[in-house]
Amino acid sequence: MTDARRSSHPAPPPRRARTRSRIRLLCGFTAALLAVSAPVVLPQTAHAATARQVERLDRGLTSTPTGSGNLVSWRWLATDPDNVAFNVYRGAVRLTPTPLTTSTNYLDAGAPDSADYTVRAVVDGVEQASSEAALKFRSGYLDVPISPPAGGTTPDGVAYTYEANDASTGDLDGDGRLDLVLKWQPTNAKDNSQSGYTGNTIVDGIRLDGTRLWRIDLGRNIRSGAHYTQFQVYDYDGDGRAEVAMKTADGTRDGTGTVIGNASADHRNTSGYVLTGPEFLTMFHGQTGRAMGTVDYVPARGTVSSWGDSYGNRVDRFLAGTAYLDGARPSLIMARGYYTRTVIAAWDWRDGRFTRRWTFDTNSSTNVGKGYDGQGNHALSIADVDADGRDEIAYGAMTVDDNGSGLWTTRLGHGDAGHLGDLDPARPGLEYFKVSEDKTKPGSWLADARTGQILWQTASGADNGRGVAGDIYAGSPGAEAWSSSDTTLRSAAGASLGREPSSTNFLSWWDGDTVRELLDGTHIDKYGTSGDTRLLTGAGVSSNNTTKATPALSGDLLGDWREEVVWRTNDNTALRVYSTPHPTTTRITTLLHDTQYRTALAWQNTAYNQPPHPGFFIGAGMPTPPRPTRPPPGSPPCSTTPSTAPPSPGRT
């Protein structure tokens, strides 16, 4: 395939001209258009606007016991007008004397946890149709039943079973309710640096009631571990249903039982690595798990040693993401390598087939010698860093522009963690916080996300394995940042604020204020200058990925804008979803309709999982949250056209 790289790229507007809110505007459409994904327009300045496809969602209504009643919580959708109000019903009884206008949650004091709830929007004084019934989070959580695959034995006689690992989310069947996609990892999964056979990686599509839609077995020619399978769940063709994309190989069995490639091939060597044989990229149907299209994976492994070692560690370091490269529709990002050579391929899935948009290669003549090699992280981030309406890929110490050309590199090398968002609201644009593994480089640094200009940094001298940035302390404006090798919490400007938090892992908006909480292992804590306060301890659950101690998934999945956390139960028979029991008076449009946040949920499972950040600042002292604006009546709708072409057959 040839690249469809654009030959020119418009210069970004001056930073002083950008709006701080990075507001997402909706294209006009009526209720009749709600059967397809709703597009969103994102003007970063007064003169730049492009339509962005987002999901058609239901209210995501939940009911969570608080000890004194039930907290009923729902989504404020991007399709709702600014002045929408809501009535809450328990059964047929309306609980709200007047429609609610200041929040999207309601505490029903004294109600039993068995109570049934619905909510109705009120637009210009007219009550709309009822929502779906609330999901009941009895005991504070909702269990989604799951079934572990059967274990097995490797060729060298080692037995293994399965544990639920990373998860993602998307509307697989087009009903407006998010579903889950779960990766099952064998107990003998390996880091790339470790030799040995592994069991197969298994991926399930699951409704929230536990119905398994399909099961995909990636087969023996895909090794199991954190760096091998990065799966993306997103509606790439705009038909209202999410697809699932991942790397496949000879022997992969799709959700209908059809085998991709050669079913009898075994490309494993005696050390358990897979260093020969074909590599594929497959797009699976979200509702059935059927392989709709398969192409060769880009880049091919080529000579193993050219990636940095000869035994198979660095050649199989994969990253994946989803980006709005044209400003309107999502594209699939699949990548290989970050210690030495890096190759990133951008794919469109349209009309039932793959088309490669562009390929970025640090070995290409346009990139050699510019310092893009060896700059990758164990994860990536996606955002419109230059405010031109199109997304870029922050790959670590470098960023690739929406057209596949290098945007900037700091040449500060590889690291384990990065955070991209509006971390310093006193500055225009977005910022990027990163930690470094190289002991000769700064331990951590904050950069302007558009230019890569270093704004502040900490001392070198350590392999700084973890780092976090988010507004966890109301006593300092903007986000705070901290890392494993530093000894202090730092302000958005890099100044010392004193005591570090007790964990250096994930974040969660959990209680009633806009300051974010600490998510680590199986608990959530609130930061305090003299000590952290425990807000939640998960019951009977386990975290994933050994010392990384990450949840299966965390983000704004249901209810209002606060975030749910999903852990696996200790016996791997359920995904236990926790939702906050704390009321809030802050009303923010569902973060699922902020495309920077939504794509962050899609790449969260990639390698070393990182928490999502929206495209605007949420925290202490924040202004009125940005709100999608509906065009005036009579404006023409701008929406993507669902594909009507039959899907192409999978490779057999």
Coordinates of C-alpha atoms in Angstrom, one line a residue, residues 81-652:
P81 CA -29.2 22.1 25.0
D82 CA -27.3 24.2 27.5
N83 CA -30.5 24.9 29.5
V84 CA -31.7 21.3 29.7
A85 CA -33.2 20.4 33.1
F86 CA -34.1 17.0 34.5
N87 CA -36.8 15.3 36.4
V88 CA -36.0 12.2 38.5
Y89 CA -38.6 9.4 39.0
R90 CA -38.7 6.6 41.5
G91 CA -41.1 4.2 39.7
A92 CA -44.0 6.4 38.6
V93 CA -43.4 9.0 41.3
R94 CA -41.6 12.2 40.4
L95 CA -39.0 13.1 43.1
T96 CA -38.0 16.6 41.8
P97 CA -40.5 19.3 42.7
T98 CA -38.9 21.5 40.0
P99 CA -36.6 20.2 37.3
L100 CA -32.9 20.1 38.2
T101 CA -30.7 22.6 36.4
T102 CA -27.5 22.7 38.4
S103 CA -26.4 19.0 38.5
T104 CA -26.9 15.6 37.0
N105 CA -27.3 13.6 40.2
Y106 CA -29.9 13.4 42.8
L107 CA -29.8 12.0 46.4
D108 CA -33.0 10.1 47.1
A109 CA -32.7 10.1 50.9
G110 CA -34.1 7.1 52.8
A111 CA -34.8 5.0 49.7
P112 CA -34.1 1.3 49.6
D113 CA -31.3 0.1 47.3
S114 CA -33.9 -1.9 45.4
A115 CA -35.7 1.2 44.2
D116 CA -36.2 1.7 40.4
Y117 CA -35.3 5.0 38.8
T118 CA -35.7 6.8 35.5
V119 CA -34.9 10.4 34.5
R120 CA -36.5 12.7 31.9
A121 CA -35.0 15.7 30.3
V122 CA -37.0 18.9 30.3
V123 CA -36.3 21.2 27.3
D124 CA -38.0 24.6 27.1
G125 CA -40.4 23.5 29.8
V126 CA -41.5 20.3 27.9
E127 CA -40.7 17.0 29.5
Q128 CA -39.1 14.5 27.1
A129 CA -39.3 10.7 26.9
S130 CA -38.2 8.6 29.8
S131 CA -34.6 7.3 30.0
E132 CA -33.7 3.7 30.4
A133 CA -34.0 2.2 33.9
A134 CA -31.1 2.9 36.2
L135 CA -28.3 0.3 36.7
K136 CA -28.3 -0.6 40.4
F137 CA -24.9 -0.5 42.1
R138 CA -25.9 -2.4 45.2
S139 CA -23.2 -2.4 47.8
G140 CA -21.6 0.4 45.8
Y141 CA -20.7 -1.7 42.8
L142 CA -22.1 -3.5 39.8
D143 CA -20.8 -7.0 38.9
V144 CA -20.5 -7.9 35.3
P145 CA -20.2 -11.7 35.1
I146 CA -17.3 -13.1 33.1
S147 CA -16.2 -16.7 32.3
P148 CA -12.4 -17.5 32.3
P149 CA -11.1 -19.5 29.4
A150 CA -9.9 -23.0 30.0
G151 CA -6.3 -23.2 31.0
G152 CA -3.7 -25.3 29.3
T153 CA -0.1 -26.5 29.3
T154 CA 2.8 -25.1 27.3
P155 CA 5.1 -27.3 25.2
D156 CA 7.7 -27.4 28.0
G157 CA 5.1 -28.8 30.4
V158 CA 4.1 -25.6 32.4
A159 CA 0.4 -25.4 33.3
Y160 CA -1.4 -22.1 33.2
T161 CA -4.9 -20.6 33.9
Y162 CA -6.4 -17.3 33.1
E163 CA -6.8 -13.9 34.8
A164 CA -8.9 -11.0 33.6
N165 CA -6.6 -8.2 32.6
D166 CA -7.0 -4.9 30.7
A167 CA -10.5 -3.8 29.5
S168 CA -11.8 -1.2 27.1
T169 CA -15.3 0.2 26.3
G170 CA -17.4 0.9 23.3
D171 CA -21.0 0.5 22.1
L172 CA -20.5 -2.9 20.3
D173 CA -24.2 -3.4 19.3
G174 CA -25.4 0.1 18.6
D175 CA -28.0 0.3 21.4
G176 CA -26.5 3.5 23.0
R177 CA -25.2 1.6 26.0
L178 CA -21.4 1.1 26.4
D179 CA -20.2 -2.5 26.5
L180 CA -16.8 -3.9 27.6
V181 CA -14.0 -5.6 25.8
L182 CA -11.8 -7.7 28.1
K183 CA -8.3 -9.1 27.5
W184 CA -7.7 -12.4 29.3
Q185 CA -4.1 -13.0 30.1
P186 CA -2.6 -16.4 31.0
T187 CA -0.8 -16.7 34.3
N188 CA 2.4 -17.4 32.4
A189 CA 2.3 -14.1 30.5
K190 CA 5.8 -12.7 30.0
D191 CA 7.5 -9.4 29.8
N192 CA 9.4 -9.1 26.5
S193 CA 12.7 -9.4 28.4
Q194 CA 11.7 -12.8 29.8
S195 CA 12.0 -16.0 27.8
G196 CA 9.5 -18.9 28.0
Y197 CA 6.3 -20.0 26.4
T198 CA 3.0 -18.4 27.2
G199 CA -0.6 -19.4 26.8
N200 CA -2.8 -17.7 24.2
T201 CA -4.3 -14.2 24.6
I202 CA -8.1 -14.3 24.7
V203 CA -10.3 -11.3 24.1
D204 CA -14.1 -11.1 24.9
G205 CA -16.9 -8.7 24.0
I206 CA -19.3 -8.4 27.0
R207 CA -22.5 -6.5 27.7
L208 CA -22.9 -5.0 31.1
D209 CA -25.4 -7.7 32.0
G210 CA -22.6 -10.3 31.5
T211 CA -23.8 -11.5 28.1
R212 CA -20.7 -12.5 26.1
L213 CA -21.1 -11.4 22.5
W214 CA -18.0 -13.2 21.3
R215 CA -14.6 -14.6 22.1
I216 CA -11.5 -14.1 20.0
D217 CA -8.5 -16.4 20.5
L218 CA -5.3 -14.8 19.2
G219 CA -3.6 -18.1 19.0
R220 CA -0.1 -19.4 19.8
N221 CA 1.7 -17.1 17.4
I222 CA 0.8 -14.0 19.5
R223 CA 2.8 -14.0 22.7
S224 CA 1.1 -12.9 25.8
G225 CA 2.2 -10.0 27.9
A226 CA 1.7 -6.3 28.5
H227 CA 3.6 -5.2 25.3
Y228 CA 2.2 -7.7 22.7
T229 CA -1.5 -7.0 22.4
Q230 CA -2.8 -3.5 22.3
F231 CA -6.4 -3.5 21.2
Q232 CA -8.5 -0.6 20.2
V233 CA -12.3 -0.3 20.5
Y234 CA -13.9 2.6 18.6
D235 CA -16.5 3.3 15.9
Y236 CA -14.1 3.8 13.0
D237 CA -16.6 3.7 10.2
G238 CA -19.4 5.8 11.8
D239 CA -22.1 3.2 11.6
G240 CA -23.0 3.6 15.3
R241 CA -21.3 0.4 16.5
A242 CA -17.7 0.1 17.8
E243 CA -15.2 -2.1 16.0
V244 CA -12.3 -3.8 17.6
A245 CA -8.8 -3.7 16.1
M246 CA -5.7 -5.7 17.1
K247 CA -2.6 -7.4 15.8
T248 CA -3.2 -11.0 14.7
A249 CA -1.2 -13.9 13.3
D250 CA -1.5 -17.4 11.8
G251 CA -4.0 -19.3 13.9
T252 CA -6.0 -16.4 15.3
R253 CA -9.6 -17.5 15.6
D254 CA -12.3 -14.8 15.3
G255 CA -15.5 -14.6 17.2
T256 CA -17.3 -16.8 14.7
G257 CA -14.7 -19.5 14.8
T258 CA -13.0 -18.6 11.5
V259 CA -9.2 -18.9 11.5
I260 CA -7.0 -16.2 10.1
G261 CA -4.0 -17.4 8.1
N262 CA -2.6 -20.9 8.6
A263 CA -4.3 -22.7 11.5
S264 CA -1.5 -25.3 11.8
A265 CA 1.5 -22.9 11.8
D266 CA 3.6 -22.7 14.9
H267 CA 6.2 -19.9 14.7
R268 CA 7.4 -20.1 18.4
N269 CA 11.1 -20.7 19.0
T270 CA 12.4 -22.8 21.9
S271 CA 12.6 -19.7 24.0
G272 CA 8.9 -19.0 23.5
Y273 CA 9.4 -15.9 21.3
V274 CA 7.6 -15.5 17.9
L275 CA 10.3 -14.0 15.6
T276 CA 9.2 -15.5 12.3
G277 CA 6.0 -15.9 10.3
P278 CA 3.4 -13.4 9.0
E279 CA 2.0 -10.6 11.2
F280 CA -1.5 -9.2 10.5
L281 CA -3.7 -6.3 11.5
T282 CA -7.4 -7.3 11.8
M283 CA -10.6 -5.3 12.2
F284 CA -13.3 -7.3 14.0
H285 CA -17.0 -6.6 14.0
G286 CA -18.0 -5.3 17.4
Q287 CA -21.3 -7.2 17.7
T288 CA -20.2 -10.6 16.4
G289 CA -16.4 -10.7 16.7
R290 CA -16.2 -11.6 13.0
A291 CA -12.9 -10.7 11.2
M292 CA -14.1 -8.1 8.6
G293 CA -10.7 -7.2 7.1
T294 CA -7.1 -8.3 7.6
V295 CA -3.9 -6.7 6.2
D296 CA -0.2 -7.1 6.8
Y297 CA 0.9 -5.4 10.0
V298 CA 3.0 -2.3 9.4
P299 CA 5.8 -2.3 10.0
A300 CA 7.0 -5.8 9.5
R301 CA 9.5 -7.0 12.0
G302 CA 12.2 -7.4 9.3
T303 CA 15.6 -8.1 10.9
V304 CA 15.0 -8.7 14.6
S305 CA 18.4 -7.2 15.7
S306 CA 17.7 -3.9 13.9
W307 CA 15.3 -3.0 16.7
G308 CA 18.0 -3.1 19.4
D309 CA 18.6 -6.7 20.4
S310 CA 18.7 -10.2 18.7
Y311 CA 16.5 -12.2 21.1
G312 CA 13.1 -10.5 20.6
N313 CA 12.7 -8.0 23.4
R314 CA 12.6 -4.6 21.6
V315 CA 11.2 -5.8 18.2
D316 CA 7.9 -6.7 19.9
R317 CA 7.2 -3.4 21.7
F318 CA 3.8 -2.3 20.3
L319 CA 1.6 0.7 21.0
A320 CA -1.8 1.6 19.7
G321 CA -4.3 4.5 19.8
T322 CA -7.1 6.3 18.0
A323 CA -6.9 9.8 16.6
Y324 CA -9.0 12.3 14.6
L325 CA -6.3 12.9 12.0
D326 CA -8.7 14.7 9.6
G327 CA -10.5 16.5 12.4
A328 CA -13.7 14.7 11.6
R329 CA -13.5 10.9 11.8
P330 CA -11.3 8.5 13.9
S331 CA -8.3 6.8 12.5
L332 CA -6.5 3.8 14.0
I333 CA -2.9 4.2 15.1
M334 CA -0.7 1.1 15.3
A335 CA 3.0 1.3 16.2
R336 CA 6.2 -0.7 16.8
G337 CA 9.3 0.2 18.7
Y338 CA 10.5 3.0 21.0
Y339 CA 13.9 2.1 22.3
T340 CA 15.6 2.6 18.9
R341 CA 13.6 2.7 15.7
T342 CA 10.0 3.8 15.9
V343 CA 7.4 3.2 13.2
I344 CA 3.8 4.5 13.5
A345 CA 1.1 3.6 10.9
A346 CA -2.2 5.4 10.6
W347 CA -5.1 3.5 9.2
D348 CA -8.6 4.4 8.1
W349 CA -11.4 1.9 8.2
R350 CA -14.0 3.0 5.7
D351 CA -16.5 1.0 3.5
G352 CA -15.3 -2.3 5.0
R353 CA -11.6 -2.0 4.2
F354 CA -8.4 -0.7 5.5
T355 CA -6.6 2.2 3.9
R356 CA -3.2 3.3 5.2
R357 CA -3.2 7.1 5.6
W358 CA 0.5 7.5 6.4
T359 CA 3.6 5.9 8.0
F360 CA 6.0 7.7 10.2
D361 CA 9.4 5.9 10.4
T362 CA 12.4 7.2 12.3
N363 CA 14.6 5.4 9.8
S364 CA 13.2 7.4 6.8
S365 CA 15.4 9.9 5.1
T366 CA 13.3 12.8 6.4
N367 CA 13.7 11.8 10.0
V368 CA 17.2 10.3 10.3
G369 CA 19.4 12.5 12.4
K370 CA 16.6 14.6 13.8
G371 CA 16.4 12.8 17.2
Y372 CA 13.1 11.0 16.8
D373 CA 14.6 7.6 17.3
G374 CA 14.7 6.1 20.9
Q375 CA 12.1 8.7 22.2
G376 CA 9.1 6.4 22.8
N377 CA 7.3 5.7 26.1
H378 CA 5.6 2.5 27.2
A379 CA 2.4 4.3 26.2
L380 CA 1.2 7.2 24.0
S381 CA -1.3 10.1 24.2
I382 CA -3.6 11.6 21.6
A383 CA -4.6 15.3 21.5
D384 CA -4.9 18.3 19.2
V385 CA -1.7 19.9 20.6
D386 CA -1.4 22.6 17.9
A387 CA -5.1 23.6 17.9
D388 CA -5.6 23.1 14.2
G389 CA -8.6 20.8 14.8
R390 CA -6.6 17.6 14.0
D391 CA -5.0 15.2 16.5
E392 CA -1.3 14.6 17.1
I393 CA 0.4 11.5 18.7
A394 CA 2.5 12.2 21.7
Y395 CA 4.7 9.2 21.7
G396 CA 7.0 10.0 24.6
A397 CA 9.8 12.6 24.2
M398 CA 8.5 13.3 20.7
T399 CA 5.2 14.1 19.0
V400 CA 4.1 13.2 15.5
D401 CA 1.8 15.6 13.6
D402 CA -1.6 14.7 12.2
N403 CA 0.0 14.3 8.7
G404 CA 2.6 11.8 9.8
S405 CA 5.5 14.2 10.0
G406 CA 7.6 14.8 13.1
L407 CA 6.3 17.8 15.0
W408 CA 8.9 18.0 17.8
T409 CA 11.4 16.0 19.9
T410 CA 13.1 16.9 23.1
R411 CA 15.7 14.1 22.7
L412 CA 15.2 13.3 26.4
G413 CA 14.6 9.7 25.7
H414 CA 12.4 6.8 26.8
G415 CA 10.2 6.8 29.9
D416 CA 7.4 4.8 31.5
A417 CA 4.7 7.4 32.1
G418 CA 3.3 10.6 30.4
H419 CA 0.3 12.9 31.0
L420 CA -1.1 15.2 28.4
G421 CA -3.8 17.8 29.1
D422 CA -4.5 21.4 30.2
L423 CA -2.2 21.0 33.2
D424 CA -1.4 24.7 33.6
P425 CA -4.6 26.7 32.9
A426 CA -2.6 29.9 33.3
R427 CA -0.9 29.2 30.0
P428 CA -2.5 28.9 26.6
G429 CA -2.8 25.4 25.1
L430 CA -1.9 22.0 26.5
E431 CA 1.1 20.7 28.5
Y432 CA 2.8 17.4 28.6
F433 CA 4.4 15.9 31.8
K434 CA 6.8 13.0 31.4
V435 CA 9.3 10.9 33.5
S436 CA 12.6 9.6 32.2
E437 CA 14.3 6.2 32.4
D438 CA 17.7 7.5 31.4
K439 CA 19.7 8.4 34.5
T440 CA 21.6 11.0 32.5
K441 CA 18.5 12.9 31.5
P442 CA 16.1 15.0 33.7
G443 CA 14.1 12.8 36.0
S444 CA 10.9 14.5 34.9
W445 CA 9.8 17.5 32.9
L446 CA 6.9 19.6 31.8
A447 CA 6.7 20.8 28.2
D448 CA 4.5 22.9 26.0
A449 CA 2.6 20.2 24.1
R450 CA 2.6 22.2 20.8
T451 CA 6.3 23.0 20.6
G452 CA 8.1 20.6 23.0
Q453 CA 9.6 23.6 24.8
I454 CA 10.7 22.5 28.3
L455 CA 8.9 24.6 30.9
W456 CA 10.6 23.0 34.0
Q457 CA 12.4 19.9 34.9
T458 CA 13.8 18.0 37.9
A459 CA 17.3 16.7 38.5
S460 CA 18.7 13.6 36.7
G461 CA 20.4 10.6 38.3
A462 CA 17.7 8.0 38.6
D463 CA 15.6 5.6 36.6
N464 CA 12.3 7.4 37.3
G465 CA 9.8 4.7 36.8
R466 CA 6.5 6.4 37.6
G467 CA 5.0 9.9 37.4
V468 CA 1.6 11.5 37.6
A469 CA 0.1 14.9 36.8
G470 CA -3.3 16.1 37.8
D471 CA -5.0 18.7 40.1
I472 CA -5.1 16.8 43.4
Y473 CA -4.5 19.8 45.7
A474 CA -6.8 22.8 45.8
G475 CA -4.1 24.9 47.5
S476 CA -2.2 25.4 44.3
P477 CA -3.6 26.5 40.9
G478 CA -3.6 24.0 38.0
A479 CA -2.3 20.5 38.0
E480 CA 0.3 19.2 40.4
A481 CA 3.0 16.7 39.3
W482 CA 5.1 14.1 41.2
S483 CA 7.2 11.1 40.4
S484 CA 9.0 8.2 42.0
S485 CA 12.5 9.7 42.2
D486 CA 11.4 13.2 43.2
T487 CA 10.8 14.0 46.9
T488 CA 8.1 16.6 46.6
L489 CA 4.8 17.5 45.1
R490 CA 5.3 20.2 42.4
S491 CA 3.0 23.0 41.2
A492 CA 2.1 23.6 37.6
A493 CA 5.1 25.9 37.5
G494 CA 7.4 23.3 39.0
A495 CA 7.7 24.8 42.5
S496 CA 7.9 22.5 45.5
L497 CA 4.6 22.2 47.4
G498 CA 5.7 19.8 50.1
R499 CA 4.6 16.2 50.8
E500 CA 4.2 13.8 47.9
P501 CA 1.0 11.7 47.6
S502 CA 1.2 8.1 48.9
S503 CA 0.9 6.7 45.4
T504 CA 2.3 7.3 42.0
N505 CA -0.2 5.6 39.7
F506 CA -3.7 6.5 38.5
L507 CA -6.2 9.3 39.1
S508 CA -10.0 9.5 39.5
W509 CA -12.6 12.1 39.9
W510 CA -14.5 10.4 42.7
D511 CA -15.9 12.7 45.4
G512 CA -18.1 15.8 45.0
D513 CA -15.5 18.5 44.2
T514 CA -13.5 19.0 41.0
V515 CA -10.1 18.1 42.6
R516 CA -9.0 14.7 41.4
E517 CA -8.3 11.7 43.7
L518 CA -5.5 9.1 43.8
L519 CA -6.3 5.6 42.4
D520 CA -3.8 2.9 43.2
G521 CA -4.1 -0.8 43.6
T522 CA -7.6 -1.5 44.8
H523 CA -8.3 1.8 46.6
I524 CA -9.0 5.5 46.1
D525 CA -7.5 8.2 48.4
K526 CA -7.8 11.9 48.7
Y527 CA -4.6 13.9 48.9
G528 CA -3.9 15.9 52.0
T529 CA -0.8 17.9 53.0
S530 CA -0.4 15.9 56.2
G531 CA -1.7 12.6 54.9
D532 CA -4.1 10.9 52.5
T533 CA -7.6 9.9 53.3
R534 CA -9.1 6.6 52.2
L535 CA -12.3 7.1 50.3
L536 CA -12.8 3.6 48.8
T537 CA -11.4 0.1 49.3
G538 CA -12.5 -2.4 46.7
A539 CA -14.0 -5.5 48.2
G540 CA -12.8 -8.9 46.9
V541 CA -11.0 -7.4 43.9
S542 CA -7.5 -7.4 42.5
S543 CA -5.5 -5.0 40.4
N544 CA -3.6 -5.9 37.3
N545 CA -0.1 -5.8 35.8
T546 CA 1.9 -6.7 38.9
T547 CA 3.7 -3.6 40.3
K548 CA 1.8 -1.2 38.1
A549 CA -1.3 -2.2 40.1
T550 CA -3.7 -0.8 37.5
P551 CA -7.5 -1.3 37.3
A552 CA -9.0 -3.2 34.4
L553 CA -10.4 0.2 33.3
S554 CA -11.1 3.5 34.8
G555 CA -13.0 6.5 33.4
D556 CA -16.3 8.3 33.0
L557 CA -18.2 5.2 31.9
L558 CA -21.7 5.8 33.4
G559 CA -23.6 8.4 35.3
D560 CA -22.4 12.0 35.5
W561 CA -18.9 13.2 34.7
R562 CA -17.2 11.5 37.7
E563 CA -15.2 8.4 36.9
E564 CA -16.0 4.7 37.5
V565 CA -13.3 2.2 38.3
V566 CA -13.4 -1.5 37.1
W567 CA -11.5 -4.2 38.9
R568 CA -11.5 -8.0 38.4
T569 CA -12.8 -10.0 41.3
N570 CA -10.3 -12.2 43.0
D571 CA -11.8 -15.4 41.5
N572 CA -12.0 -13.8 38.0
T573 CA -15.7 -14.4 37.7
A574 CA -16.8 -10.8 37.4
L575 CA -15.6 -7.3 36.5
R576 CA -16.7 -5.3 39.5
V577 CA -17.6 -1.7 38.5
Y578 CA -17.6 0.9 41.3
S579 CA -19.4 4.2 41.0
T580 CA -19.1 7.2 43.4
P581 CA -21.7 7.5 46.2
H582 CA -20.9 11.2 46.6
P583 CA -23.3 14.0 45.4
T584 CA -21.8 16.9 43.4
T585 CA -23.2 20.3 42.5
T586 CA -20.9 20.6 39.5
R587 CA -22.5 19.9 36.1
I588 CA -20.2 18.9 33.3
T589 CA -21.1 17.4 29.9
T590 CA -20.2 13.7 29.9
L591 CA -16.5 13.4 29.3
L592 CA -17.2 10.7 26.7
H593 CA -18.2 13.5 24.4
D594 CA -14.8 15.2 24.8
T595 CA -12.8 13.4 22.1
Q596 CA -9.4 13.8 23.8
Y597 CA -10.8 12.1 26.9
R598 CA -12.7 9.5 24.8
T599 CA -9.6 8.5 22.8
A600 CA -7.6 8.3 26.0
L601 CA -10.1 5.6 27.2
A602 CA -9.3 3.8 24.0
W603 CA -5.5 3.8 24.4
Q604 CA -5.6 3.3 28.2
N605 CA -5.0 -0.4 27.8
T606 CA -1.8 0.2 25.8
A607 CA 1.3 -1.2 27.5
Y608 CA 1.8 0.7 30.8
N609 CA -1.8 2.0 31.4
Q610 CA -2.2 5.7 32.1
P611 CA -5.3 7.7 33.3
P612 CA -7.3 9.8 30.8
H613 CA -7.2 13.6 30.7
P614 CA -9.8 15.8 28.9
G615 CA -9.0 18.6 26.5
F616 CA -9.9 21.3 29.1
F617 CA -9.0 21.9 32.8
I618 CA -11.0 20.3 35.5
G619 CA -9.9 21.3 39.0
A620 CA -10.0 23.8 41.8
G621 CA -11.0 27.3 40.7
M622 CA -11.9 26.2 37.2
P623 CA -14.2 28.4 35.2
T624 CA -17.6 27.3 34.1
P625 CA -17.0 24.0 32.3
P626 CA -16.9 24.3 28.5
R627 CA -20.2 23.3 27.0
P628 CA -20.9 22.1 23.5
T629 CA -23.0 24.7 21.7
R630 CA -25.9 23.8 19.4
P631 CA -26.1 25.8 16.2
P632 CA -29.2 28.0 15.8
P633 CA -32.4 26.4 14.5
G634 CA -32.4 25.8 10.8
S635 CA -28.6 25.2 10.6
P636 CA -27.8 22.3 8.3
P637 CA -26.7 19.1 10.1
C638 CA -23.1 17.9 9.5
S639 CA -22.8 14.2 10.2
T640 CA -20.7 11.4 8.9
T641 CA -22.5 9.0 6.7
P642 CA -22.8 5.4 8.0
S643 CA -21.2 2.8 5.8
T644 CA -23.6 0.7 3.8
A645 CA -21.0 -1.3 1.9
P646 CA -20.7 -5.0 2.9
P647 CA -17.6 -5.7 5.0
S648 CA -14.7 -7.4 3.3
P649 CA -14.0 -11.0 4.2
G650 CA -11.3 -11.8 6.7
R651 CA -8.1 -13.5 5.6
T652 CA -8.4 -17.3 5.8

